[in-house]
């Protein structure tokens, strides 16, 4: 094993978008698969826990990390094939997501435009099956290459193996803490076919021609107007998943709240808007010390400065209890807690 550039006692504050202060006992920025493998071996030899880190935009740090933070910084992208409909691209896990989206539009590769301005890395996109404005990344993924943390072997999973669900995948389930995603193979469209199911995107597009660039720019305008920029007001995006309820629960709620937004899903179930429930419960704009609920979007918890992971999780628990009490609906935290 060549000398690994492992650092000691590294602050993670600038490496998580909630800006939670936490120290990594050991930190390695891995730019190659060999460094990832060596970092995993190094941690295993010392029985240290490993936290795999991308852009830090979907994690909550409870406190200091006693083991190794393995920062995935693999870069690069190659086109690996095309037919009349699709273009296949292999993209390294450490590529930043939004520049990837913009670069695809410039190159005439379509399907990603509704996912503009999502923070984070390409390698984390399959973990949460990122989604926005009616598009989920699972519809664009052909394969995911992983490094098995125990054996050090590279394996390729097809889309079915990834068990993608609503903001969910095998990487949050059976494979959590068992692999590092090293590369994602995307199958992008060569013809543009706009997805305009979400009203705000249609409205923001206005009267001009509907191009992929226009859709991406419309999405970016909505997001900039509504979501806090983590660089200005630290946050981890939507804090809770939208709950999916059965028909009986929906009927009971609509009896009491006829204006409640709801969206039909498969097998007779319906998705509710967690942000609406939290807002109705009176939490929008709430602040307690360093933590609060964003004033424009109740689904986003924010760090006004100096908050700890415990502060954020305590606020989340209060919101969850209150929503369960008022609506009989359980909210689930979306980011990964460490
Ligand atoms: P991290 O936060 O670093 O990690 C998240 C999880 O993935 C952790 O469990 C980590 O261990 C794991 N992970 C990261 N990289 C790898 C890897 N290479 N291999 C294995 N595991 C890995 N999400 C949406 O779905 N839609 C949105 O519209 C959206 N908007 C957001 C807006 C804001 C302002 C913010 C702050 C967040 C938003 N998010 C959204 C959440 C977040 O940006 C995404 O989930 C993103 O994909 C996380 O990427 P990351 O690189 O920051 O992951
Ligand atoms: P919004 O437009 O205020 O809508 C509230 C919720 O209603 C959304 O969460 C969305 O569910 C749902 N919704 C709205 N129109 C819908 C339709 N036509 N069909 C089905 N569901 C519909 O939401 P927002 O908070 O501003 O976010 C806009 C988009 O960006 C959403 O897709 C959201 O998921 C995504 N986003 C995600 C994060 C994150 O961290 N995960 C952060 C910011 C924004 P869905 O969430 O299922 O789409």
Short mmCIF file of C-alpha atoms and ligand atoms in Angstrom, two decimals:
data_model
loop_
_atom_site.label_atom_id
_atom_site.label_comp_id
_atom_site.label_asym_id
_atom_site.label_seq_id
_atom_site.Cartn_x
_atom_site.Cartn_y
_atom_site.Cartn_z
CA UNK A 1 0.00 0.00 0.00
CA UNK A 2 1.53 3.32 -1.00
CA UNK A 3 1.55 6.17 1.55
CA UNK A 4 -2.05 7.31 2.01
CA UNK A 5 -2.71 11.04 2.54
CA UNK A 6 -4.88 10.44 5.62
CA UNK A 7 -5.37 13.54 7.77
CA UNK A 8 -6.16 13.63 11.51
CA UNK A 9 -8.82 15.68 13.33
CA UNK A 10 -10.40 17.35 10.33
CA UNK A 11 -13.40 19.67 10.73
CA UNK A 12 -16.43 18.52 8.73
CA UNK A 13 -18.26 21.84 9.04
CA UNK A 14 -17.48 22.93 5.47
CA UNK A 15 -18.16 19.40 4.19
CA UNK A 16 -21.84 19.15 5.20
CA UNK A 17 -24.44 21.63 3.90
CA UNK A 18 -26.13 21.92 7.32
CA UNK A 19 -22.75 23.27 8.51
CA UNK A 20 -22.87 21.09 11.62
CA UNK A 21 -19.61 21.26 13.53
CA UNK A 22 -18.08 17.81 13.84
CA UNK A 23 -14.56 16.43 13.69
CA UNK A 24 -13.44 13.42 11.70
CA UNK A 25 -10.80 11.53 13.65
CA UNK A 26 -9.33 10.50 10.27
CA UNK A 27 -10.09 11.87 6.80
CA UNK A 28 -9.09 10.70 3.33
CA UNK A 29 -9.97 12.43 0.08
CA UNK A 30 -9.83 9.51 -2.37
CA UNK A 31 -9.20 10.42 -5.99
CA UNK A 32 -8.73 6.86 -7.31
CA UNK A 33 -10.36 3.48 -6.77
CA UNK A 34 -7.00 2.25 -5.43
CA UNK A 35 -7.09 4.97 -2.74
CA UNK A 36 -10.66 4.04 -1.82
CA UNK A 37 -9.63 0.40 -1.48
CA UNK A 38 -6.51 1.26 0.55
CA UNK A 39 -8.53 3.59 2.79
CA UNK A 40 -11.04 0.82 3.50
CA UNK A 41 -8.21 -1.64 4.25
CA UNK A 42 -6.53 0.93 6.53
CA UNK A 43 -9.76 1.46 8.51
CA UNK A 44 -10.52 -2.28 8.69
CA UNK A 45 -7.04 -3.04 10.05
CA UNK A 46 -7.77 -0.60 12.92
CA UNK A 47 -11.43 -1.64 13.37
CA UNK A 48 -12.53 1.93 12.63
CA UNK A 49 -15.98 2.80 11.26
CA UNK A 50 -16.06 4.39 7.78
CA UNK A 51 -18.36 7.19 6.67
CA UNK A 52 -18.54 7.52 2.87
CA UNK A 53 -18.95 11.19 1.99
CA UNK A 54 -19.94 12.94 -1.23
CA UNK A 55 -21.09 16.56 -1.18
CA UNK A 56 -22.52 16.28 2.35
CA UNK A 57 -25.93 17.63 1.28
CA UNK A 58 -28.00 14.72 2.55
CA UNK A 59 -26.40 13.84 5.89
CA UNK A 60 -26.92 14.79 9.52
CA UNK A 61 -23.89 14.43 11.76
CA UNK A 62 -24.86 13.67 15.37
CA UNK A 63 -21.36 14.57 16.51
CA UNK A 64 -17.70 13.77 15.92
CA UNK A 65 -16.91 10.80 13.68
CA UNK A 66 -14.56 8.44 15.54
CA UNK A 67 -13.33 6.59 12.46
CA UNK A 68 -12.43 7.42 8.86
CA UNK A 69 -14.37 9.82 6.65
CA UNK A 70 -13.78 8.58 3.11
CA UNK A 71 -14.46 11.48 0.76
CA UNK A 72 -15.24 10.22 -2.75
CA UNK A 73 -13.41 12.50 -5.20
CA UNK A 74 -13.19 10.30 -8.31
CA UNK A 75 -13.56 12.45 -11.43
CA UNK A 76 -14.10 11.87 -15.12
CA UNK A 77 -16.71 10.94 -17.68
CA UNK A 78 -16.68 8.96 -20.93
CA UNK A 79 -19.29 8.25 -23.56
CA UNK A 80 -19.40 4.47 -23.91
CA UNK A 81 -21.96 3.95 -26.65
CA UNK A 82 -25.01 5.24 -28.45
CA UNK A 83 -27.89 4.17 -30.64
CA UNK A 84 -30.57 6.19 -32.41
CA UNK A 85 -32.42 6.89 -29.13
CA UNK A 86 -29.85 6.84 -26.35
CA UNK A 87 -26.36 7.84 -25.41
CA UNK A 88 -24.58 5.92 -22.63
CA UNK A 89 -22.19 7.74 -20.34
CA UNK A 90 -19.93 6.42 -17.59
CA UNK A 91 -19.55 9.07 -14.93
CA UNK A 92 -17.21 8.90 -11.93
CA UNK A 93 -18.90 9.11 -8.52
CA UNK A 94 -17.18 12.32 -7.41
CA UNK A 95 -18.39 14.43 -10.34
CA UNK A 96 -20.58 17.27 -9.02
CA UNK A 97 -24.23 16.78 -10.01
CA UNK A 98 -25.36 20.19 -11.28
CA UNK A 99 -22.43 20.84 -13.67
CA UNK A 100 -23.05 17.31 -15.01
CA UNK A 101 -26.68 18.29 -15.75
CA UNK A 102 -25.72 21.54 -17.46
CA UNK A 103 -22.96 19.80 -19.44
CA UNK A 104 -25.41 17.18 -20.73
CA UNK A 105 -27.82 19.82 -22.00
CA UNK A 106 -24.95 21.56 -23.82
CA UNK A 107 -24.08 18.23 -25.47
CA UNK A 108 -27.66 17.41 -26.54
CA UNK A 109 -28.16 14.59 -24.00
CA UNK A 110 -31.62 14.84 -22.44
CA UNK A 111 -33.66 13.64 -19.47
CA UNK A 112 -31.73 15.33 -16.66
CA UNK A 113 -33.08 18.87 -17.02
CA UNK A 114 -35.75 18.66 -14.25
CA UNK A 115 -32.96 17.62 -11.86
CA UNK A 116 -31.01 20.87 -12.27
CA UNK A 117 -29.47 22.56 -9.23
CA UNK A 118 -29.65 19.55 -6.90
CA UNK A 119 -26.49 19.74 -4.77
CA UNK A 120 -24.14 16.81 -4.29
CA UNK A 121 -22.32 14.26 -6.39
CA UNK A 122 -23.15 11.81 -9.17
CA UNK A 123 -22.22 8.89 -6.87
CA UNK A 124 -24.83 9.86 -4.27
CA UNK A 125 -27.63 10.31 -6.83
CA UNK A 126 -28.57 6.59 -6.88
CA UNK A 127 -28.40 6.37 -3.06
CA UNK A 128 -31.49 8.50 -2.61
CA UNK A 129 -32.79 8.01 -6.18
CA UNK A 130 -32.80 11.80 -6.40
CA UNK A 131 -35.97 13.29 -7.78
CA UNK A 132 -37.54 16.63 -8.50
CA UNK A 133 -40.40 18.05 -10.56
CA UNK A 134 -41.68 14.67 -11.68
CA UNK A 135 -38.37 13.02 -12.70
CA UNK A 136 -36.42 10.43 -10.70
CA UNK A 137 -32.82 9.58 -11.57
CA UNK A 138 -33.69 5.86 -11.70
CA UNK A 139 -35.25 6.47 -15.12
CA UNK A 140 -31.80 7.51 -16.43
CA UNK A 141 -29.57 4.90 -14.75
CA UNK A 142 -28.49 1.75 -16.56
CA UNK A 143 -25.81 0.45 -14.17
CA UNK A 144 -24.02 1.35 -10.97
CA UNK A 145 -20.47 0.19 -10.29
CA UNK A 146 -19.67 -0.46 -6.62
CA UNK A 147 -16.61 -1.28 -4.60
CA UNK A 148 -17.49 -3.99 -2.09
CA UNK A 149 -16.21 -2.67 1.25
CA UNK A 150 -15.46 -6.14 2.65
CA UNK A 151 -13.80 -7.83 -0.34
CA UNK A 152 -12.39 -4.79 -2.14
CA UNK A 153 -13.86 -6.11 -5.41
CA UNK A 154 -15.61 -4.02 -8.03
CA UNK A 155 -19.12 -5.19 -9.02
CA UNK A 156 -21.70 -3.87 -11.45
CA UNK A 157 -25.36 -3.65 -10.44
CA UNK A 158 -28.08 -3.22 -13.02
CA UNK A 159 -31.01 -0.91 -12.36
CA UNK A 160 -33.18 -3.74 -11.00
CA UNK A 161 -30.44 -4.71 -8.49
CA UNK A 162 -30.52 -1.13 -7.17
CA UNK A 163 -34.15 -1.60 -5.92
CA UNK A 164 -34.97 2.03 -6.57
CA UNK A 165 -38.01 3.39 -4.75
CA UNK A 166 -39.35 6.81 -3.79
CA UNK A 167 -36.20 8.63 -2.52
CA UNK A 168 -34.89 5.15 -1.73
CA UNK A 169 -32.65 2.37 -3.02
CA UNK A 170 -30.70 -0.70 -1.95
CA UNK A 171 -27.87 1.69 -0.97
CA UNK A 172 -30.02 3.04 1.88
CA UNK A 173 -31.09 -0.52 2.74
CA UNK A 174 -29.24 -3.84 2.41
CA UNK A 175 -26.07 -2.24 0.96
CA UNK A 176 -25.84 0.72 3.36
CA UNK A 177 -22.33 0.63 4.85
CA UNK A 178 -21.36 -2.26 2.54
CA UNK A 179 -20.23 -0.52 -0.64
CA UNK A 180 -18.83 2.62 -2.21
CA UNK A 181 -20.35 3.69 -5.51
CA UNK A 182 -17.48 4.38 -7.89
CA UNK A 183 -19.23 5.02 -11.23
CA UNK A 184 -22.72 5.42 -12.66
CA UNK A 185 -23.68 4.51 -16.23
CA UNK A 186 -26.46 6.76 -17.52
CA UNK A 187 -28.65 6.14 -20.57
CA UNK A 188 -29.68 9.62 -21.69
CA UNK A 189 -32.14 10.49 -24.46
CA UNK A 190 -30.96 11.91 -27.76
CA UNK A 191 -34.39 13.44 -28.41
CA UNK A 192 -35.77 16.02 -26.00
CA UNK A 193 -39.11 15.08 -24.48
CA UNK A 194 -40.17 17.57 -21.79
CA UNK A 195 -41.66 16.42 -18.48
CA UNK A 196 -43.96 19.24 -17.47
CA UNK A 197 -46.38 17.56 -15.06
CA UNK A 198 -45.48 19.90 -12.21
CA UNK A 199 -47.45 23.16 -12.47
CA UNK A 200 -44.70 25.51 -11.23
CA UNK A 201 -42.34 24.39 -14.04
CA UNK A 202 -44.97 25.03 -16.71
CA UNK A 203 -45.68 28.46 -15.20
CA UNK A 204 -42.01 29.42 -14.91
CA UNK A 205 -41.41 28.45 -18.55
CA UNK A 206 -43.65 31.23 -19.78
CA UNK A 207 -44.48 31.59 -23.47
CA UNK A 208 -41.11 30.90 -25.14
CA UNK A 209 -39.99 27.70 -26.90
CA UNK A 210 -39.77 24.64 -24.62
CA UNK A 211 -36.14 23.55 -24.88
CA UNK A 212 -34.14 21.46 -22.39
CA UNK A 213 -32.17 24.57 -21.46
CA UNK A 214 -35.39 26.54 -20.89
CA UNK A 215 -36.71 23.77 -18.60
CA UNK A 216 -33.45 23.61 -16.62
CA UNK A 217 -33.41 27.39 -16.26
CA UNK A 218 -37.08 27.42 -15.16
CA UNK A 219 -36.31 24.78 -12.53
CA UNK A 220 -33.28 26.80 -11.38
CA UNK A 221 -35.39 29.99 -11.07
CA UNK A 222 -38.04 28.24 -8.95
CA UNK A 223 -35.45 26.63 -6.73
CA UNK A 224 -33.50 29.86 -6.21
CA UNK A 225 -36.72 31.68 -5.26
CA UNK A 226 -37.97 29.05 -2.85
CA UNK A 227 -35.09 27.10 -1.37
CA UNK A 228 -32.41 28.51 0.89
CA UNK A 229 -28.90 28.39 -0.60
CA UNK A 230 -26.86 26.29 1.86
CA UNK A 231 -23.97 28.72 1.44
CA UNK A 232 -26.18 31.50 2.88
CA UNK A 233 -28.45 29.51 5.23
CA UNK A 234 -27.17 25.98 5.89
CA UNK A 235 -29.72 23.19 5.30
CA UNK A 236 -30.02 19.64 3.96
CA UNK A 237 -32.94 20.18 1.57
CA UNK A 238 -36.21 18.40 2.35
CA UNK A 239 -35.89 17.05 5.86
CA UNK A 240 -38.76 14.54 5.66
CA UNK A 241 -40.00 12.27 2.88
CA UNK A 242 -43.51 12.89 1.60
CA UNK A 243 -45.69 10.27 3.33
CA UNK A 244 -47.66 7.78 1.24
CA UNK A 245 -50.97 6.76 2.84
CA UNK A 246 -53.75 4.28 2.10
CA UNK A 247 -57.22 5.18 0.79
CA UNK A 248 -58.91 5.06 4.22
CA UNK A 249 -56.37 7.46 5.74
CA UNK A 250 -56.66 9.82 2.76
CA UNK A 251 -60.47 9.85 2.97
CA UNK A 252 -60.41 10.61 6.69
CA UNK A 253 -57.94 13.47 6.20
CA UNK A 254 -59.82 14.95 3.24
CA UNK A 255 -63.00 14.89 5.34
CA UNK A 256 -61.26 17.25 7.76
CA UNK A 257 -59.00 19.14 5.32
CA UNK A 258 -60.70 19.24 1.90
CA UNK A 259 -57.95 21.47 0.43
CA UNK A 260 -55.12 19.12 1.41
CA UNK A 261 -52.80 18.42 -1.58
CA UNK A 262 -52.58 14.73 -2.48
CA UNK A 263 -51.21 12.81 -5.44
CA UNK A 264 -52.33 9.31 -6.49
CA UNK A 265 -49.66 6.59 -6.47
CA UNK A 266 -49.67 2.94 -7.48
CA UNK A 267 -51.94 0.41 -5.69
CA UNK A 268 -54.59 2.88 -4.50
CA UNK A 269 -52.27 4.80 -2.20
CA UNK A 270 -51.70 8.56 -2.19
CA UNK A 271 -48.72 10.80 -1.58
CA UNK A 272 -49.21 13.76 0.79
CA UNK A 273 -47.00 16.85 0.89
CA UNK A 274 -44.99 16.69 4.14
CA UNK A 275 -44.30 20.44 3.81
CA UNK A 276 -48.04 21.19 3.77
CA UNK A 277 -48.65 19.10 6.91
CA UNK A 278 -45.79 20.83 8.75
CA UNK A 279 -46.98 24.27 7.64
CA UNK A 280 -50.59 23.55 8.69
CA UNK A 281 -49.29 22.39 12.07
CA UNK A 282 -47.85 25.91 12.50
CA UNK A 283 -44.13 25.26 12.19
CA UNK A 284 -43.26 27.37 9.13
CA UNK A 285 -40.74 30.05 10.12
CA UNK A 286 -40.39 28.62 13.66
CA UNK A 287 -37.04 29.21 15.34
CA UNK A 288 -35.57 27.78 18.51
CA UNK A 289 -32.04 28.96 19.25
CA UNK A 290 -29.77 28.07 16.35
CA UNK A 291 -32.23 25.81 14.50
CA UNK A 292 -35.43 26.59 12.67
CA UNK A 293 -37.92 25.84 9.94
CA UNK A 294 -37.43 27.82 6.73
CA UNK A 295 -39.86 30.70 6.26
CA UNK A 296 -40.59 29.88 2.58
CA UNK A 297 -40.60 26.08 2.67
CA UNK A 298 -41.63 24.26 5.85
CA UNK A 299 -40.00 21.03 4.71
CA UNK A 300 -36.52 22.53 5.10
CA UNK A 301 -34.85 22.76 8.52
CA UNK A 302 -32.10 25.36 8.76
CA UNK A 303 -29.05 26.09 10.88
CA UNK A 304 -28.99 29.80 11.77
CA UNK A 305 -25.45 29.37 13.09
CA UNK A 306 -23.84 27.10 15.66
CA UNK A 307 -26.47 24.34 15.68
CA UNK A 308 -25.45 20.80 16.58
CA UNK A 309 -26.82 17.60 15.06
CA UNK A 310 -28.64 17.01 18.37
CA UNK A 311 -30.39 20.42 18.05
CA UNK A 312 -31.54 19.58 14.52
CA UNK A 313 -32.74 16.09 15.46
CA UNK A 314 -34.58 17.42 18.53
CA UNK A 315 -36.49 19.92 16.37
CA UNK A 316 -37.23 17.17 13.83
CA UNK A 317 -38.60 14.94 16.62
CA UNK A 318 -40.89 17.72 17.88
CA UNK A 319 -42.24 18.31 14.37
CA UNK A 320 -42.71 14.60 13.77
CA UNK A 321 -44.60 14.12 17.07
CA UNK A 322 -46.81 17.15 16.41
CA UNK A 323 -47.70 16.04 12.86
CA UNK A 324 -48.46 12.51 14.10
CA UNK A 325 -50.67 13.95 16.85
CA UNK A 326 -52.55 16.39 14.58
CA UNK A 327 -52.89 14.30 11.39
CA UNK A 328 -52.18 10.71 12.42
CA UNK A 329 -49.40 10.60 9.78
CA UNK A 330 -45.83 9.44 10.53
CA UNK A 331 -43.03 11.44 8.92
CA UNK A 332 -39.73 9.77 8.07
CA UNK A 333 -36.44 11.68 8.04
CA UNK A 334 -34.97 11.76 4.53
CA UNK A 335 -31.24 12.51 5.03
CA UNK A 336 -28.92 9.83 6.38
CA UNK A 337 -28.05 10.23 10.08
CA UNK A 338 -24.53 9.41 11.34
P1 LIG B 1 -23.88 13.01 0.83
O1 LIG B 1 -24.73 13.93 1.62
O2 LIG B 1 -22.41 13.18 0.93
O3 LIG B 1 -24.25 11.51 1.21
C1 LIG B 1 -25.59 11.11 1.27
C2 LIG B 1 -25.61 9.59 1.52
O4 LIG B 1 -25.08 8.93 0.37
C3 LIG B 1 -24.74 9.16 2.69
O5 LIG B 1 -25.35 8.02 3.26
C4 LIG B 1 -23.43 8.77 2.04
O6 LIG B 1 -22.70 7.80 2.78
C5 LIG B 1 -23.92 8.18 0.74
N1 LIG B 1 -22.96 8.32 -0.36
C6 LIG B 1 -22.51 9.49 -0.89
N2 LIG B 1 -21.65 9.19 -1.89
C7 LIG B 1 -21.58 7.85 -1.97
C8 LIG B 1 -20.85 6.94 -2.78
N3 LIG B 1 -20.03 7.35 -3.75
N4 LIG B 1 -20.99 5.61 -2.55
C9 LIG B 1 -21.83 5.15 -1.59
N5 LIG B 1 -22.54 5.96 -0.79
C10 LIG B 1 -22.41 7.29 -0.98
N6 LIG B 1 -32.51 15.56 -3.15
C11 LIG B 1 -33.42 15.18 -4.08
O7 LIG B 1 -33.66 13.98 -4.27
N7 LIG B 1 -34.10 16.09 -4.82
C12 LIG B 1 -33.91 17.42 -4.68
O8 LIG B 1 -34.54 18.20 -5.37
C13 LIG B 1 -32.98 17.86 -3.69
N8 LIG B 1 -32.78 19.17 -3.48
C14 LIG B 1 -31.92 19.57 -2.50
C15 LIG B 1 -31.76 20.95 -2.26
C16 LIG B 1 -30.90 21.39 -1.27
C17 LIG B 1 -30.75 22.88 -1.04
C18 LIG B 1 -30.16 20.45 -0.51
C19 LIG B 1 -29.20 20.92 0.53
C20 LIG B 1 -30.32 19.09 -0.72
C21 LIG B 1 -31.20 18.64 -1.72
N9 LIG B 1 -31.39 17.27 -1.98
C22 LIG B 1 -32.29 16.88 -2.93
C23 LIG B 1 -30.66 16.26 -1.19
C24 LIG B 1 -29.24 15.96 -1.72
O9 LIG B 1 -28.73 17.04 -2.45
C25 LIG B 1 -29.20 14.71 -2.60
O10 LIG B 1 -29.67 13.59 -1.89
C26 LIG B 1 -27.79 14.41 -3.13
O11 LIG B 1 -27.83 13.34 -4.04
C27 LIG B 1 -26.80 14.08 -2.02
O12 LIG B 1 -25.52 14.05 -2.61
P2 LIG B 1 -24.19 14.22 -1.75
O13 LIG B 1 -23.05 13.93 -2.65
O14 LIG B 1 -24.19 15.53 -1.08
O15 LIG B 1 -24.36 13.04 -0.70
P1 LIG B 2 -43.82 21.88 -4.16
O1 LIG B 2 -43.81 22.29 -5.59
O2 LIG B 2 -44.13 22.87 -3.10
O3 LIG B 2 -44.79 20.64 -3.99
C1 LIG B 2 -44.99 20.05 -2.72
C2 LIG B 2 -44.95 18.55 -2.88
O4 LIG B 2 -46.04 18.15 -3.69
C3 LIG B 2 -43.69 18.11 -3.54
O5 LIG B 2 -42.87 17.55 -2.56
C4 LIG B 2 -44.12 17.14 -4.63
O6 LIG B 2 -43.71 15.79 -4.37
C5 LIG B 2 -45.63 17.17 -4.61
N1 LIG B 2 -46.13 17.53 -5.96
C6 LIG B 2 -46.32 18.78 -6.46
N2 LIG B 2 -46.84 18.71 -7.71
C7 LIG B 2 -46.98 17.40 -7.99
C8 LIG B 2 -47.45 16.68 -9.12
N3 LIG B 2 -47.92 17.29 -10.21
N4 LIG B 2 -47.43 15.32 -9.07
C9 LIG B 2 -46.96 14.67 -7.98
N5 LIG B 2 -46.50 15.31 -6.88
C10 LIG B 2 -46.51 16.65 -6.87
O7 LIG B 2 -42.41 21.20 -3.80
P2 LIG B 2 -41.01 21.87 -3.47
O8 LIG B 2 -40.70 21.61 -2.06
O9 LIG B 2 -40.96 23.27 -3.99
O10 LIG B 2 -40.02 20.97 -4.31
C11 LIG B 2 -40.09 20.96 -5.71
C12 LIG B 2 -39.47 19.67 -6.23
O11 LIG B 2 -38.09 19.62 -5.86
C13 LIG B 2 -40.12 18.42 -5.64
O12 LIG B 2 -40.14 17.44 -6.64
C14 LIG B 2 -39.19 18.05 -4.52
O13 LIG B 2 -39.16 16.64 -4.29
C15 LIG B 2 -37.83 18.51 -5.04
N6 LIG B 2 -36.97 18.91 -3.91
C16 LIG B 2 -36.43 17.93 -3.15
C17 LIG B 2 -35.60 18.25 -2.10
C18 LIG B 2 -34.94 17.17 -1.29
O14 LIG B 2 -34.05 17.46 -0.51
N7 LIG B 2 -35.33 15.93 -1.43
C19 LIG B 2 -35.32 19.57 -1.79
C20 LIG B 2 -35.93 20.55 -2.56
C21 LIG B 2 -36.76 20.22 -3.63
P3 LIG B 2 -42.26 15.19 -4.73
O15 LIG B 2 -41.35 15.74 -3.67
O16 LIG B 2 -42.50 13.74 -4.61
O17 LIG B 2 -41.89 15.61 -6.10
#
